[in-house]
Short mmCIF file of C-alpha atoms in Angstrom, two decimals:
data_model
loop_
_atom_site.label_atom_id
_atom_site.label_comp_id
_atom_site.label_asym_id
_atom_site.label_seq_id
_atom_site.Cartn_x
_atom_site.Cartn_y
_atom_site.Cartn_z
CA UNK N 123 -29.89 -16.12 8.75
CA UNK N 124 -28.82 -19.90 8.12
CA UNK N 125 -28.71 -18.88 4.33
CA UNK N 126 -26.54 -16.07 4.98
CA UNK N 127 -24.36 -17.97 7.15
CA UNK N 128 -23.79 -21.15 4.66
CA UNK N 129 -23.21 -18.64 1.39
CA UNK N 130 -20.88 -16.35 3.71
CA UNK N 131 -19.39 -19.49 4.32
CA UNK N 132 -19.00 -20.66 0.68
CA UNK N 133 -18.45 -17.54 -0.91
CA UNK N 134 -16.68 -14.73 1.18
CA UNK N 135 -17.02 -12.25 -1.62
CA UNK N 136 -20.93 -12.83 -1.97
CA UNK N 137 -22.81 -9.43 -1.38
CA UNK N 138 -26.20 -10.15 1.14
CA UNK N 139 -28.79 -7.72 1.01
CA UNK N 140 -31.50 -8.72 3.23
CA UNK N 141 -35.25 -7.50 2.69
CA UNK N 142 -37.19 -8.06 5.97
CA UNK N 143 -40.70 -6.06 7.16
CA UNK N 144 -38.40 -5.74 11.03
CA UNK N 145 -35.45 -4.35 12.12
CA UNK N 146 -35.41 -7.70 14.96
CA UNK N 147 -32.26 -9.67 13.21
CA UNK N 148 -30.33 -6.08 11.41
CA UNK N 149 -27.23 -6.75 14.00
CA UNK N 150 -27.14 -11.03 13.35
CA UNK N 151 -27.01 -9.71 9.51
CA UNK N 152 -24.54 -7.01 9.99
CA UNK N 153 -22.48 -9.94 11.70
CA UNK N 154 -22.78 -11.85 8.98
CA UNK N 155 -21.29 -9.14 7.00
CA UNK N 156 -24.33 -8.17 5.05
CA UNK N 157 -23.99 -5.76 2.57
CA UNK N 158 -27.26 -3.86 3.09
CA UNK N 159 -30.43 -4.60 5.43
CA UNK N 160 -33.75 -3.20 3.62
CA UNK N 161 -37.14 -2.71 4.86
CA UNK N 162 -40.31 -3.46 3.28
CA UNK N 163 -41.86 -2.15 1.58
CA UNK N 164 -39.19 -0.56 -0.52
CA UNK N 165 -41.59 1.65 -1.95
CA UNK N 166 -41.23 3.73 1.06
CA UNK N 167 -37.35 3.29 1.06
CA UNK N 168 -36.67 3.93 -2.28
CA UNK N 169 -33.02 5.79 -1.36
CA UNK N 170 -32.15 2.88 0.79
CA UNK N 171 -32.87 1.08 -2.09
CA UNK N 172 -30.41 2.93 -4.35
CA UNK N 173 -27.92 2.90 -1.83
CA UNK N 174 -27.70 -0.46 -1.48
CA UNK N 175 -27.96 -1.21 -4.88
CA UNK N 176 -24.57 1.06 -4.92
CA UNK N 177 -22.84 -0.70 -2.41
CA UNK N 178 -23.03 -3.98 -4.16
CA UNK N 179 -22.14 -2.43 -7.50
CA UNK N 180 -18.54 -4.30 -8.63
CA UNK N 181 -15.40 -2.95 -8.10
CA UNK N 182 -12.70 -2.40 -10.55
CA UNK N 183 -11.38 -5.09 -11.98
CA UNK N 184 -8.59 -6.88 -9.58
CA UNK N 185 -5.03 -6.38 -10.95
CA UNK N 186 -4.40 -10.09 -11.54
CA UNK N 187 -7.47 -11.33 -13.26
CA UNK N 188 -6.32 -14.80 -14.48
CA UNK N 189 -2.84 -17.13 -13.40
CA UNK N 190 -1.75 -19.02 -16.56
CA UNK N 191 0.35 -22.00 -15.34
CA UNK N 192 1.34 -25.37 -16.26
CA UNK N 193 -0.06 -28.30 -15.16
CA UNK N 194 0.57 -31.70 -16.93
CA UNK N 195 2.57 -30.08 -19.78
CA UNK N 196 -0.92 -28.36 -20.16
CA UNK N 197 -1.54 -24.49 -19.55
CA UNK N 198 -4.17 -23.64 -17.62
CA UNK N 199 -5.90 -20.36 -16.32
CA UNK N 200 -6.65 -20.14 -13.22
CA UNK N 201 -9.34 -17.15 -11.69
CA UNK N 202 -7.26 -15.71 -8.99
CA UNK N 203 -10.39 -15.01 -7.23
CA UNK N 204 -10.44 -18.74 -6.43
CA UNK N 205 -7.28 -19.00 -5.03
CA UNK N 206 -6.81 -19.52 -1.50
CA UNK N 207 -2.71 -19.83 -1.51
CA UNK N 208 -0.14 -20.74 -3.26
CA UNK N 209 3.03 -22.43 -1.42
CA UNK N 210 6.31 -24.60 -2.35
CA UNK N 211 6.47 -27.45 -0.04
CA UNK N 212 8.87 -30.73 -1.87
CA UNK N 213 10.10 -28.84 -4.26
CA UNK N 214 6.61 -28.54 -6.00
CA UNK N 215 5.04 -25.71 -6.17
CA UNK N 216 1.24 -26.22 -5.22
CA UNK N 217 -1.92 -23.41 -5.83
CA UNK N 218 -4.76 -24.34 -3.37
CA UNK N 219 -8.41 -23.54 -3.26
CA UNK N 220 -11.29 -24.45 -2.08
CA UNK N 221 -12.20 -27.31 -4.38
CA UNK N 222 -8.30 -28.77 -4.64
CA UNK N 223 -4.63 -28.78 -4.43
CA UNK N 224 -3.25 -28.27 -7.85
CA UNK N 225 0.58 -29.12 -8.17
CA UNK N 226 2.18 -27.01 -11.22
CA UNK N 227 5.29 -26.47 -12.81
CA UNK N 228 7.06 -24.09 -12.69
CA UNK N 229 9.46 -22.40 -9.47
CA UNK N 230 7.47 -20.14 -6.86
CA UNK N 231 8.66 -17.14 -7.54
CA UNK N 232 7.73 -17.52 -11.77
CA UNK N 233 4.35 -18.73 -10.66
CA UNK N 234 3.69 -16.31 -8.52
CA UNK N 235 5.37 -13.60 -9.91
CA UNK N 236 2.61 -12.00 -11.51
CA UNK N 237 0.53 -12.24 -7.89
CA UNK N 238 3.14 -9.83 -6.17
CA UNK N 239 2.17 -6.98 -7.12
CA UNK N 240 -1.93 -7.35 -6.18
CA UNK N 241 -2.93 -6.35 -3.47
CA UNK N 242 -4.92 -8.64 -2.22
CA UNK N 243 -2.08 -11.25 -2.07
CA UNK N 244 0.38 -11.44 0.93
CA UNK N 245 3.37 -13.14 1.61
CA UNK N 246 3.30 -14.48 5.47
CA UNK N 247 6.32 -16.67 4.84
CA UNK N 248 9.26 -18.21 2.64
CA UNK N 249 7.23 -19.90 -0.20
CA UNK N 250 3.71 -18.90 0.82
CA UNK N 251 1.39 -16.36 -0.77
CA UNK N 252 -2.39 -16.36 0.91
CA UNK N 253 -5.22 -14.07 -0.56
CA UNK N 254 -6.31 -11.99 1.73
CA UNK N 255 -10.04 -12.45 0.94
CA UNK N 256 -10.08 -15.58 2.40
CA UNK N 257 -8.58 -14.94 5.95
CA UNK N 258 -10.50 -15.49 9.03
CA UNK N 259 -8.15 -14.18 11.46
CA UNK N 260 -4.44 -13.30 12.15
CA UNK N 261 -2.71 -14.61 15.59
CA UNK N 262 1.22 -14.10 16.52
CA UNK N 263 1.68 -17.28 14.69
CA UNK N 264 -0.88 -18.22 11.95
CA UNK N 265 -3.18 -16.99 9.70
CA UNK N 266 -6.49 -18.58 9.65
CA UNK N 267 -8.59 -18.92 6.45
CA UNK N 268 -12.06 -19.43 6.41
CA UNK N 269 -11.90 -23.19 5.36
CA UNK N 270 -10.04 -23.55 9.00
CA UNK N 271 -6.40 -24.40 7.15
CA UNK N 272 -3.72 -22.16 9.29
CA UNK N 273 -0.96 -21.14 7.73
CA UNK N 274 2.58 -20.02 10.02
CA UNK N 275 3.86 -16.45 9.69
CA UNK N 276 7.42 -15.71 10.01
CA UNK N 277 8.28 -14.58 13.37
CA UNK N 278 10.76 -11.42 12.32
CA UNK N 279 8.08 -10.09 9.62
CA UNK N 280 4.86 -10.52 12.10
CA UNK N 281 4.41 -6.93 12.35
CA UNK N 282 4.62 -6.30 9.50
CA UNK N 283 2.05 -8.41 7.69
CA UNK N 284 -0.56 -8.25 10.61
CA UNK N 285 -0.37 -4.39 9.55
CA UNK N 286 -0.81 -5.00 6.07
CA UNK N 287 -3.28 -7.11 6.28
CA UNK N 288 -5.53 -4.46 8.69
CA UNK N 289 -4.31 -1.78 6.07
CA UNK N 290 -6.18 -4.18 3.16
CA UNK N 291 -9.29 -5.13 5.51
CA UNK N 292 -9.56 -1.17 5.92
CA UNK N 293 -8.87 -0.64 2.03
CA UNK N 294 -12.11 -2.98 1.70
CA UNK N 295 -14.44 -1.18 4.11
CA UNK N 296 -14.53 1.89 1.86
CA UNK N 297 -10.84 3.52 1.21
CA UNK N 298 -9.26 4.07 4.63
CA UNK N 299 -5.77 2.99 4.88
#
């Protein structure tokens, strides 16, 4: 279960399957999110098996696979994956994630122009986009990633991106919107 925790932790997108001869910890790894919970032996389970094999199968690919930007006078792709948020704060447009802030070049809306249109990125207020995939929890007031950072939603468009963002954890669960 420690396992599970530290790679939910790490890697929010990580499928966990766990294989276990008792049923004593399935609701601790349905907590954690697990994909599947599989009971030896699996020759006796063999459609469990399959099924979970299915549910970890990968989706399609995201809309946005790669953000070219400009860093240094360099370009640089960036997995979108690995990007926690992207905000304009100084006049600098900066594209966080987990290992660093990178400052680019380039205005807010031409870096993140391409991001608007995938789903999995929301705006929650004037110059920040957050990726959904790594929010803990939504308040009035902030969104909470995983890493702890909260990030302030604007007050007149609460609402409205607390309900998108239960319409996108829904999405994930299996197609309800």
């Amino acid at each position: 279960m420690e396992a599970a925790k530290r790679l939910r932790q790490k890697n929010r997108l990580c499928k966990i399957i766990f294989l276990t001869i008792t049923e004593d910890y399935a609701r601790m790894g349905y907590s954690l999110s697990a994909t599947y919970y599989l009971l030896k032996p699996l020759s006796l389970h063999q459609s469990d098996f399959d099924e979970a094999m299915e549910l970890c199968r990968l989706k399609p690919p995201y809309e946005v696979m790669t953000l070219t930007v400009t860093v240094d006078r360099q370009r640089l792709e960036l997995l979108t994956e690995k990007i926690l948020y992207i905000d304009y704060q100084n006049r600098v447009t900066r594209i966080h994630t987990a290992e660093r802030v990178t400052p680019v070049s380039g205005s807010f809306m031409e870096v993140t122009a391409a991001l608007q249109q995938d789903k999995r990125f929301l705006a929650s207020y004037r110059g920040i986009l957050i990726n959904m995939d790594y929010i803990s929890h939504i308040d009035s007031q902030t969104i909470r990633l995983i890493n702890g950072e909260g990030l302030p939603i604007a007050l007149r468009n609460g609402k409205h991106i607390r309900e998108n963002y239960r319409q996108y954890v829904f999405s994930k669960m299996g197609g309800i919107v």
